[in-house]
Coordinates of C-alpha atoms in Angstrom, one line a residue:
M1 CA 113.9 76.3 308.5
S2 CA 110.5 75.4 310.1
E3 CA 109.9 72.7 312.7
R4 CA 108.1 70.8 309.8
V5 CA 110.9 70.7 307.7
K6 CA 113.4 69.8 310.1
S7 CA 110.8 66.6 311.2
T8 CA 110.7 66.0 308.3
E9 CA 114.6 65.7 307.8
K10 CA 114.7 63.6 310.3
S11 CA 112.4 60.9 309.7
A12 CA 114.1 60.8 306.0
A13 CA 117.5 60.5 307.8
G14 CA 116.3 57.5 310.0
D15 CA 114.7 55.2 306.9
V16 CA 118.6 55.7 305.0
P17 CA 120.4 52.6 306.4
Q18 CA 123.5 52.3 308.1
P19 CA 127.1 51.8 306.7
G20 CA 127.7 47.4 307.3
S21 CA 124.0 47.1 307.7
S22 CA 121.9 45.7 304.9
Q23 CA 118.0 45.2 304.6
P24 CA 115.9 42.7 301.8
G25 CA 115.1 44.7 299.4
Q26 CA 116.7 47.0 299.8
D27 CA 119.7 47.9 297.0
G28 CA 122.7 51.0 296.1
A29 CA 120.2 53.0 293.6
E30 CA 117.7 52.8 296.8
Q31 CA 120.7 54.1 298.9
K32 CA 121.4 56.7 296.6
S33 CA 117.9 58.2 295.4
A34 CA 117.0 58.7 299.6
P35 CA 119.3 62.0 300.1
K36 CA 117.1 63.5 296.7
D37 CA 114.1 62.3 298.5
T38 CA 114.9 64.6 301.3
L39 CA 115.6 67.5 299.4
K40 CA 112.7 67.3 298.1
A41 CA 110.6 66.9 301.1
A42 CA 112.0 69.2 302.3
K43 CA 111.4 71.6 299.8
A44 CA 107.5 70.7 299.5
G45 CA 107.7 71.6 303.4
A46 CA 109.6 74.8 303.2
A47 CA 106.9 77.5 303.5
L48 CA 107.9 81.7 302.5
P49 CA 108.4 84.3 305.4
S50 CA 104.7 87.0 305.2
L51 CA 105.9 90.4 303.8
G52 CA 103.4 92.4 305.4
F53 CA 101.9 95.8 304.9
L54 CA 105.0 97.3 305.6
G55 CA 106.8 95.0 303.4
M56 CA 104.0 95.2 300.3
L57 CA 104.9 99.1 300.9
R58 CA 109.5 98.5 300.4
W59 CA 108.2 96.3 298.3
A60 CA 106.5 99.1 295.5
W61 CA 108.7 102.2 296.8
T62 CA 111.1 99.9 295.0
Q63 CA 109.5 99.5 292.0
L64 CA 108.5 102.5 291.4
T65 CA 111.4 104.6 291.9
S66 CA 113.7 101.9 289.8
M67 CA 114.8 103.7 286.8
R68 CA 112.9 101.0 284.7
T69 CA 110.1 102.1 285.7
A70 CA 110.3 105.6 285.0
L71 CA 111.3 104.9 281.7
F72 CA 108.3 103.1 281.0
L73 CA 106.6 106.1 282.9
L74 CA 108.3 108.5 280.7
L75 CA 107.0 106.3 277.4
L76 CA 103.9 106.5 278.8
L77 CA 103.4 110.0 279.3
A78 CA 103.8 110.2 275.4
V79 CA 102.1 107.9 274.4
A80 CA 99.3 109.3 277.3
A81 CA 99.7 112.8 275.2
V82 CA 98.2 111.2 271.4
P83 CA 94.9 112.1 272.3
G84 CA 95.1 115.7 272.8
S85 CA 96.0 115.7 269.0
L86 CA 93.4 113.3 267.7
F87 CA 90.1 115.0 268.9
P88 CA 90.0 118.5 270.2
Q89 CA 90.6 120.0 273.2
R90 CA 87.1 121.5 275.7
P91 CA 89.8 124.0 276.6
A92 CA 91.1 125.4 273.5
N93 CA 87.8 125.4 271.5
P94 CA 84.9 124.4 273.2
S95 CA 82.7 124.7 270.8
V96 CA 84.0 122.2 268.4
V97 CA 84.0 119.6 270.9
T98 CA 80.5 120.5 271.5
Q99 CA 79.8 120.4 267.8
Y100 CA 82.1 116.8 267.2
I101 CA 80.0 115.1 269.6
K102 CA 77.0 116.2 267.9
D103 CA 78.7 115.2 264.5
H104 CA 79.5 111.6 266.1
P105 CA 76.3 110.3 268.6
D106 CA 78.1 106.9 268.5
Y107 CA 80.5 107.3 270.0
G108 CA 81.0 111.0 271.2
K109 CA 79.7 111.0 274.9
L110 CA 81.6 107.8 275.5
L111 CA 85.1 109.6 274.1
D112 CA 84.3 112.7 276.5
S113 CA 83.1 110.5 279.4
L114 CA 86.9 108.5 279.2
Q115 CA 88.2 112.6 279.0
L116 CA 89.6 112.3 275.5
Y117 CA 88.8 116.3 275.0
D118 CA 90.3 117.0 278.4
V119 CA 93.4 115.2 277.5
Y120 CA 96.1 117.3 279.3
S121 CA 93.3 117.8 282.9
S122 CA 92.6 114.2 283.3
A123 CA 92.6 112.2 286.0
W124 CA 94.6 109.9 284.0
F125 CA 97.2 111.9 282.5
S126 CA 97.6 113.7 285.8
A127 CA 98.4 110.2 287.3
I128 CA 100.7 109.1 285.4
Y129 CA 102.6 112.8 285.3
I130 CA 102.5 112.2 289.2
L131 CA 103.5 109.1 289.3
L132 CA 106.6 110.1 286.6
F133 CA 107.0 112.5 288.6
I134 CA 107.5 110.7 292.1
S135 CA 109.2 108.0 290.7
L136 CA 112.3 110.5 290.0
I137 CA 112.4 112.6 292.7
G138 CA 112.3 108.9 294.7
C139 CA 115.4 107.8 292.1
V140 CA 117.4 111.2 292.4
V141 CA 117.8 111.2 295.9
P142 CA 119.1 108.2 296.5
R143 CA 121.5 108.4 294.2
A144 CA 122.4 111.9 294.9
I145 CA 122.6 111.2 299.1
A146 CA 125.1 107.9 297.5
H147 CA 127.4 110.0 295.8
Y148 CA 127.9 112.6 297.9
K149 CA 129.5 110.1 300.5
A150 CA 131.0 108.1 297.9
M151 CA 133.0 111.9 297.1
R152 CA 134.1 111.7 301.3
S153 CA 134.8 108.3 301.4
Q154 CA 138.6 108.0 300.1
P155 CA 140.2 105.4 297.6
P156 CA 139.2 102.0 297.5
R157 CA 142.1 100.1 300.0
T158 CA 145.3 98.5 297.1
P159 CA 144.4 95.1 295.3
K160 CA 146.7 91.9 296.7
R161 CA 147.5 91.2 293.1
L162 CA 147.1 94.5 290.5
S163 CA 148.0 92.2 288.0
R164 CA 144.6 90.5 288.3
L165 CA 143.4 94.7 287.1
P166 CA 142.6 94.9 283.2
E167 CA 145.5 97.7 283.2
Y168 CA 148.8 96.7 284.5
G169 CA 152.4 98.0 284.7
T170 CA 155.5 97.2 286.0
L171 CA 158.3 99.9 286.3
V172 CA 162.4 99.7 287.6
V173 CA 163.3 102.2 289.3
P174 CA 168.2 102.0 289.4
A175 CA 169.8 101.7 292.4
D176 CA 172.0 105.0 291.8
A177 CA 169.2 107.2 290.7
G178 CA 168.5 107.3 294.8
I179 CA 165.0 107.4 294.3
P180 CA 163.5 104.8 297.5
A181 CA 160.1 103.3 297.5
S182 CA 158.7 106.1 299.9
D183 CA 159.5 109.3 297.7
A184 CA 158.9 107.5 294.3
I185 CA 155.3 107.2 296.2
E186 CA 154.8 110.4 296.7
D187 CA 155.9 111.2 293.3
A188 CA 152.9 109.1 291.9
A189 CA 150.3 110.6 293.3
A190 CA 151.9 114.1 292.7
L191 CA 151.4 113.1 289.9
L192 CA 148.3 111.8 289.3
K193 CA 146.5 114.6 291.8
K194 CA 148.1 117.1 288.5
R195 CA 146.1 115.0 286.6
G196 CA 142.5 115.6 288.3
Y197 CA 142.8 112.4 290.1
R198 CA 141.7 112.6 294.2
V199 CA 144.4 110.7 296.1
E200 CA 145.4 108.4 299.8
V201 CA 148.7 108.2 300.1
R202 CA 149.2 104.6 302.5
H203 CA 152.2 104.0 304.4
D204 CA 151.1 101.6 307.4
D205 CA 152.4 99.0 304.8
G206 CA 155.4 99.6 305.8
A207 CA 158.4 98.8 303.3
R208 CA 155.1 98.6 300.5
P209 CA 153.5 101.6 300.1
S210 CA 150.7 102.6 298.3
L211 CA 147.9 104.4 296.8
G212 CA 144.9 104.5 296.1
A213 CA 143.5 107.2 294.1
E214 CA 139.9 108.5 292.7
R215 CA 138.5 110.2 289.9
G216 CA 135.5 110.7 287.0
F217 CA 133.0 111.9 290.0
L218 CA 131.7 114.2 286.9
K219 CA 130.2 111.2 285.2
E220 CA 128.0 110.6 288.2
V221 CA 127.1 114.1 288.9
G222 CA 126.4 114.5 285.2
N223 CA 123.8 111.8 285.3
L224 CA 122.5 113.2 288.5
V225 CA 121.4 116.5 287.4
F226 CA 120.2 115.4 283.8
H227 CA 117.4 113.5 285.9
T228 CA 116.5 116.0 288.6
S229 CA 116.6 118.5 284.8
L230 CA 114.0 116.4 283.6
I231 CA 112.2 116.9 287.2
G232 CA 112.4 121.0 286.3
V233 CA 111.2 120.4 283.1
L234 CA 108.2 118.6 284.3
V235 CA 107.7 121.2 287.2
S236 CA 108.2 124.4 284.5
V237 CA 105.6 122.8 282.4
A238 CA 103.4 122.1 285.3
I239 CA 103.4 125.7 286.1
G240 CA 103.1 126.5 282.6
G241 CA 99.9 124.8 282.8
L242 CA 98.5 125.8 285.4
F243 CA 98.8 129.3 285.6
G244 CA 99.4 130.0 281.7
Y245 CA 97.3 131.8 279.2
S246 CA 97.2 132.5 275.7
G247 CA 94.6 134.0 273.7
Q248 CA 93.9 135.3 270.1
R249 CA 93.0 139.0 269.2
I250 CA 92.9 141.1 265.2
L251 CA 93.9 144.5 265.6
V252 CA 93.6 146.8 262.8
E253 CA 95.2 149.4 261.9
G254 CA 94.0 153.0 264.8
D255 CA 93.0 150.2 267.0
T256 CA 93.7 149.8 270.7
F257 CA 93.8 146.2 272.6
V258 CA 94.0 146.2 276.7
N259 CA 95.2 143.6 278.0
T260 CA 91.8 142.5 279.7
L261 CA 89.6 139.5 279.3
V262 CA 86.9 141.1 277.2
G263 CA 89.6 141.7 275.0
Y264 CA 90.4 138.3 273.6
D265 CA 88.8 137.4 270.4
Q266 CA 89.6 133.7 271.6
F267 CA 91.5 133.0 275.3
N268 CA 93.3 130.4 276.6
P269 CA 93.2 129.9 280.2
G270 CA 95.3 127.3 282.2
T271 CA 93.6 125.2 285.1
N272 CA 94.4 127.5 287.9
F273 CA 94.2 130.9 286.3
Q274 CA 92.6 133.9 287.6
S275 CA 92.0 137.4 286.0
S276 CA 94.0 138.8 288.2
Q277 CA 97.2 137.4 287.0
L278 CA 96.5 140.0 283.9
Q279 CA 98.2 142.7 284.0
P280 CA 96.6 145.6 281.7
Y281 CA 98.6 146.9 279.7
S282 CA 97.7 148.2 276.1
I283 CA 98.8 147.7 272.3
Q284 CA 97.9 150.1 269.4
L285 CA 98.9 149.2 265.6
D286 CA 99.3 152.5 264.2
K287 CA 100.4 150.9 260.9
F288 CA 100.9 147.9 258.9
Q289 CA 103.5 147.5 256.1
A290 CA 103.3 144.2 254.2
T291 CA 106.5 144.7 251.5
F292 CA 105.8 141.9 248.8
D293 CA 108.3 140.6 246.2
R294 CA 108.9 142.8 242.6
E295 CA 111.5 141.2 241.1
S296 CA 112.0 137.4 241.0
Q297 CA 109.7 136.2 238.3
G298 CA 108.6 133.0 240.1
K299 CA 108.0 134.4 243.5
F300 CA 106.2 137.9 242.2
G301 CA 104.2 139.1 244.2
Q302 CA 105.4 136.8 247.7
P303 CA 105.2 138.1 250.9
I304 CA 108.9 139.2 251.8
D305 CA 108.6 140.7 255.1
F306 CA 105.8 142.4 257.5
T307 CA 106.3 145.4 259.7
A308 CA 104.2 146.3 262.2
D309 CA 104.5 149.9 264.4
V310 CA 102.4 149.9 267.6
T311 CA 102.3 152.0 270.5
T312 CA 102.9 150.3 273.8
R313 CA 102.2 151.1 277.4
E314 CA 102.5 149.1 280.5
N315 CA 99.7 150.5 282.1
P316 CA 97.4 153.2 282.5
G317 CA 99.3 155.5 283.7
A318 CA 102.6 154.0 281.3
P319 CA 104.2 156.2 278.9
A320 CA 104.1 155.7 275.4
K321 CA 106.4 154.0 274.4
K322 CA 106.3 153.4 270.3
E323 CA 107.9 149.7 269.2
V324 CA 108.2 147.8 265.5
L325 CA 106.5 144.2 265.7
K326 CA 108.0 141.4 263.5
V327 CA 107.4 138.1 262.4
N328 CA 109.6 135.4 265.1
D329 CA 110.5 139.3 267.4
P330 CA 107.9 139.6 269.3
V331 CA 106.6 142.4 271.6
T332 CA 108.0 141.2 275.2
L333 CA 104.8 143.5 277.6
G334 CA 103.1 142.6 281.3
G335 CA 105.0 138.8 281.0
T336 CA 103.6 138.4 278.1
S337 CA 104.9 137.0 274.5
I338 CA 103.1 139.1 272.0
Y339 CA 103.6 137.5 268.4
L340 CA 102.9 138.5 265.1
T341 CA 101.2 135.6 263.4
G342 CA 98.3 137.2 260.4
N343 CA 97.4 139.9 258.3
G344 CA 95.2 141.2 255.5
Y345 CA 92.5 144.1 254.6
A346 CA 89.1 145.2 256.6
P347 CA 86.9 146.8 254.5
V348 CA 85.6 150.2 255.9
V349 CA 81.7 149.9 255.4
T350 CA 78.8 152.3 256.5
V351 CA 75.0 150.2 256.3
R352 CA 72.0 152.8 256.8
D353 CA 68.5 150.2 257.0
G354 CA 66.0 151.2 255.5
N355 CA 65.2 153.6 258.0
G356 CA 68.1 155.9 256.8
N357 CA 69.4 155.2 259.8
I358 CA 73.1 153.2 260.4
A359 CA 73.3 150.3 261.4
M360 CA 77.2 149.7 261.3
Q361 CA 79.6 151.4 260.1
G362 CA 83.5 150.9 260.3
P363 CA 85.9 148.4 259.3
V364 CA 85.2 144.9 258.7
V365 CA 88.6 142.2 258.6
A366 CA 88.6 140.7 255.6
K367 CA 89.2 136.1 255.7
L368 CA 92.2 135.8 253.2
Q369 CA 91.7 132.9 251.4
G370 CA 93.4 132.0 248.1
D371 CA 96.2 133.4 246.5
N372 CA 96.6 137.3 246.5
Y373 CA 94.7 138.3 249.3
Y374 CA 91.7 137.0 248.1
S375 CA 89.5 137.2 250.9
S376 CA 85.8 136.1 251.9
V377 CA 83.8 139.2 253.6
V378 CA 80.8 138.7 255.7
I379 CA 78.8 141.7 256.9
K380 CA 76.4 141.1 259.8
V381 CA 74.0 144.2 261.4
P382 CA 71.7 143.0 263.4
D383 CA 70.8 146.7 264.6
A384 CA 69.3 146.9 261.2
K385 CA 64.6 148.5 260.9
P386 CA 63.0 146.7 260.2
D387 CA 64.8 144.1 258.9
Q388 CA 68.3 142.8 260.6
L389 CA 70.5 142.7 257.1
G390 CA 73.8 140.5 256.3
F391 CA 76.1 140.2 253.4
A392 CA 78.7 137.8 252.2
G393 CA 81.2 138.0 249.1
F394 CA 85.1 139.0 248.4
F395 CA 87.5 141.2 248.9
L396 CA 89.6 141.7 245.8
P397 CA 92.6 144.5 246.5
T398 CA 93.4 144.3 242.8
A399 CA 90.5 142.6 241.1
F400 CA 90.9 141.9 237.1
V401 CA 87.8 140.1 235.3
T402 CA 87.6 137.0 232.9
E403 CA 85.7 137.1 229.8
E404 CA 83.9 134.8 231.3
G405 CA 82.7 137.0 233.7
I406 CA 84.9 136.1 236.5
S407 CA 86.2 138.2 239.7
F408 CA 89.8 137.4 240.7
S409 CA 92.3 139.3 242.6
G410 CA 96.1 140.2 240.4
D411 CA 97.8 140.9 243.2
P412 CA 98.6 141.9 247.0
E413 CA 98.6 145.6 246.9
L414 CA 95.6 147.7 246.3
I415 CA 95.7 148.3 242.9
N416 CA 92.5 148.5 242.6
P417 CA 90.1 147.3 245.4
Q418 CA 87.0 146.0 244.9
L419 CA 84.3 144.7 247.3
S420 CA 81.5 142.2 245.9
L421 CA 78.8 141.4 248.0
N422 CA 75.1 139.5 248.3
S423 CA 72.1 141.4 250.4
Y424 CA 70.0 139.2 252.5
Y425 CA 67.8 140.0 255.0
G426 CA 65.8 138.5 258.1
D427 CA 66.3 136.6 261.6
L428 CA 70.5 136.3 262.1
G429 CA 70.1 134.2 265.3
L430 CA 72.1 136.3 267.3
N431 CA 69.8 137.1 270.2
K432 CA 69.2 133.1 270.2
G433 CA 72.3 132.8 272.5
A434 CA 74.3 130.1 270.2
P435 CA 77.9 130.8 269.3
Q436 CA 78.6 132.2 265.2
N437 CA 81.6 132.7 263.4
V438 CA 81.8 136.1 262.2
F439 CA 83.3 134.7 259.3
E440 CA 80.5 132.5 258.1
L441 CA 76.9 133.7 257.7
D442 CA 74.0 131.2 258.2
V443 CA 71.5 132.2 254.9
K444 CA 69.1 129.3 255.6
D445 CA 67.0 131.6 257.7
L446 CA 67.0 134.4 255.0
K447 CA 65.9 135.7 252.3
E448 CA 68.4 137.5 249.3
L449 CA 67.7 140.8 248.3
N450 CA 70.7 140.8 246.4
S451 CA 72.8 137.7 243.8
R452 CA 73.9 137.2 240.3
N453 CA 70.8 134.6 240.1
L454 CA 68.6 137.5 240.7
E455 CA 67.2 140.4 238.9
A456 CA 69.3 143.1 241.1
G457 CA 72.3 141.0 240.5
G458 CA 75.4 141.5 243.0
I459 CA 77.1 144.0 244.5
T460 CA 79.9 145.3 242.9
L461 CA 81.9 148.7 244.9
A462 CA 84.6 150.3 244.5
P463 CA 86.3 153.1 247.7
G464 CA 83.3 155.7 247.7
N465 CA 80.2 154.1 246.0
T466 CA 77.1 153.7 247.2
Y467 CA 74.6 151.0 246.4
T468 CA 70.8 151.0 248.0
L469 CA 69.2 147.5 248.7
P470 CA 66.6 146.6 246.7
E471 CA 63.0 146.9 248.2
G472 CA 63.9 149.7 250.2
K473 CA 65.7 148.1 252.9
G474 CA 68.7 150.5 252.7
S475 CA 72.4 151.0 251.3
I476 CA 75.9 150.3 251.9
T477 CA 79.0 152.1 250.8
F478 CA 82.1 151.4 250.0
D479 CA 84.5 153.6 252.4
G480 CA 88.1 152.5 252.4
V481 CA 90.4 149.9 253.0
K482 CA 92.7 149.5 256.3
K483 CA 95.3 146.9 257.2
Y484 CA 94.7 144.7 260.2
V485 CA 97.3 142.0 261.6
G486 CA 96.2 138.6 264.0
V487 CA 98.5 138.1 267.1
D488 CA 98.8 135.9 269.3
I489 CA 99.3 136.7 273.3
H490 CA 101.5 133.6 275.7
H491 CA 102.3 134.4 279.0
N492 CA 103.9 131.3 280.4
P493 CA 105.6 131.8 284.1
G494 CA 107.3 127.7 283.3
Q495 CA 108.1 128.7 280.0
L496 CA 112.1 130.1 281.0
S497 CA 113.2 127.1 283.9
A498 CA 111.7 124.9 280.9
L499 CA 114.7 126.2 279.2
I500 CA 117.2 125.8 281.1
F501 CA 116.6 122.9 283.0
A502 CA 116.2 121.9 279.4
L503 CA 119.9 123.0 278.3
L504 CA 121.3 121.3 282.3
A505 CA 119.5 118.6 281.3
V506 CA 121.9 118.5 277.3
A507 CA 124.9 119.4 279.5
G508 CA 124.6 116.6 282.2
L509 CA 123.8 114.3 279.2
I510 CA 126.6 115.2 277.9
V511 CA 128.9 114.7 280.9
S512 CA 128.1 111.7 281.5
L513 CA 128.4 110.3 278.8
Y514 CA 132.1 111.8 277.9
V515 CA 133.3 112.2 282.1
N516 CA 135.0 108.3 282.8
R517 CA 135.3 107.3 286.6
R518 CA 139.0 105.8 287.1
R519 CA 140.6 104.1 289.7
V520 CA 144.3 104.1 290.3
W521 CA 146.5 101.9 292.4
V522 CA 150.9 102.4 293.1
R523 CA 152.8 100.0 294.6
T524 CA 156.1 100.4 295.0
G525 CA 158.3 98.5 296.9
T526 CA 162.6 97.8 297.3
H527 CA 164.6 95.4 296.0
E528 CA 167.3 93.0 297.4
D529 CA 170.3 94.9 294.8
G530 CA 168.5 98.4 295.5
R531 CA 165.9 98.6 293.1
T532 CA 163.0 100.6 293.5
M533 CA 160.5 98.5 292.1
V534 CA 157.3 100.2 290.5
E535 CA 153.9 98.4 290.1
Y536 CA 151.0 100.2 288.9
G537 CA 147.0 99.0 287.3
L538 CA 143.6 100.9 286.8
L539 CA 139.9 99.6 286.9
A540 CA 137.7 102.0 285.1
R541 CA 134.0 101.7 286.3
G542 CA 131.7 100.5 283.6
E543 CA 133.0 100.4 279.9
D544 CA 136.2 103.0 279.3
H545 CA 138.0 102.3 276.0
R546 CA 139.9 105.3 276.7
L547 CA 141.3 103.3 279.9
A548 CA 144.8 102.5 278.2
G549 CA 145.2 105.0 276.6
E550 CA 145.0 106.8 280.3
A551 CA 147.1 103.3 281.6
A552 CA 149.8 104.9 278.8
A553 CA 150.0 108.0 279.7
L554 CA 150.7 107.7 283.7
R555 CA 153.5 105.1 282.4
G556 CA 155.1 108.3 280.0
L557 CA 154.8 110.7 283.6
L558 CA 156.0 108.2 285.5
S559 CA 159.2 107.2 283.3
R560 CA 159.7 110.2 282.4
R561 CA 159.8 111.5 286.5
W562 CA 162.4 109.7 287.0
N563 CA 164.3 109.7 283.7
L564 CA 163.9 106.3 283.1
S565 CA 165.1 105.5 279.2
D566 CA 162.4 103.3 277.0
D567 CA 164.5 100.4 276.8
T568 CA 164.3 100.0 281.0
P569 CA 163.5 96.8 281.9
E570 CA 160.1 96.3 283.7
T571 CA 160.0 94.4 286.7
A572 CA 157.0 91.2 286.8
P573 CA 156.2 91.2 291.0
S574 CA 154.9 88.4 292.4
N575 CA 151.4 89.1 293.8
S576 CA 152.8 90.0 297.0
S577 CA 155.4 91.8 296.6
P578 CA 156.4 94.0 294.5
A579 CA 159.7 93.5 294.9
G580 CA 159.1 89.6 295.9
S581 CA 160.9 88.3 291.8
P582 CA 164.8 88.7 292.3
E583 CA 165.1 88.7 288.9
P584 CA 164.0 90.7 285.9
K585 CA 161.0 89.8 283.0
K586 CA 159.0 91.5 280.5
D587 CA 155.1 91.9 280.8
Q588 CA 153.4 89.1 279.2

């Protein structure tokens, strides 16, 4: 207490009249209020000590490493991830982000300044992630140290009054059984050890030996494993985000993909990805087979199975290996998993320009648009002379025409393939440096050659047919049809460890929920008539609805060990000694 408080108390005390004295104008009520005034003056003069810089750091660390803070940060991390699914992300598709900003000029740039297009690598998301990581470590490490010390320490001392414990009972061993108090306590210790308790027998009480037993340390171990596994999951996810990558590639039958950056149609690298991580393996699509339902009326023609026969090589000098790629059955190669995600048809065409030269030849991937593999087709021929050529239309595996002249696909199999196109010429805009979608043709700067609205009409081709373009612009030939597949390629170095830690977290949580930590104490003593008096008590660390059952099981084991019948009288010893009461009485 400060000098100010002391002086205030002194002055206040000096104003209080002494017993037997009287002062004019002062009654008993004023005398009673004097101590209250003294207390108020003392509180008013009290001052809290300053924490200082180190004290503030300790307080901040205590708050950060509390379990409440860790749970709050975990919830905050989940909320912070929501914008990543609401707005396009630059690492996944930068062109979409650019277009999004152009379409929303009022708030598009504001969202970009808030890093909402780079959520998972933003400063605020990383801050939450790191704080959660530190909070969990600061929470788990001290608890692990404390639990290690608790496991190495002896059970707590035997309480003087076992009758105050939640579960309490007594047993009486007859004098003619020949079981003294020291032997009885050893028997109890042996039984508790068989039940998994850590037991310490205490003979230093003389005529009243006792024991302390404890079990259920796995409960805290499970809790620690759960929280440690959460840290492991966070680390594994961070490793996957930093050093992993994913990409997509479309493979036409006969094509080969080599695991290099230029080999991907789309590539999403991790934050710390290096091109040296790519192992130069190769995979070639030999044949693709789709199986369709031909029995069910309601689902006739629906695909039921996809099989891709591929040839793989771990590196350029490795021997070729035949493998089968199926849906949900990826091929593992070079530390990556290759998944089959899509398929379709690729019409093979040959385009000759106005000079009669082959300007483009090969398969063109048709994008699925409707039922029975109705697909859109876009063909861009930038090498055509004297004008660049473009084609847009659709491909039908099994073509049918309605009475109104509308074509549609009646079956997904290649029964009557047909290629229907409109043709254009002019500048395709491929030399301007702006990215274009290969499945779309921008016709605003092109002139139309063929369409249903022109005199020349549209282009309709069957395999082997050739169509000559108007105005001497060239020709197009439908050579045949190949199949293609779309594959997703994923490399996540933290995927396996994340799975292991997740399983450990579930196991630790189950252990922490179903294992109970309990303590048992047993005290024995010898009555004046030679009977051995036994009392026991059980206490749970936390809620344990099975504690009564454990007490009943312990009583049954002790009774069978000493051959006590169910009608053997019990004795309720006094709080100081198991043999303190000569008259037996039943438990309350």
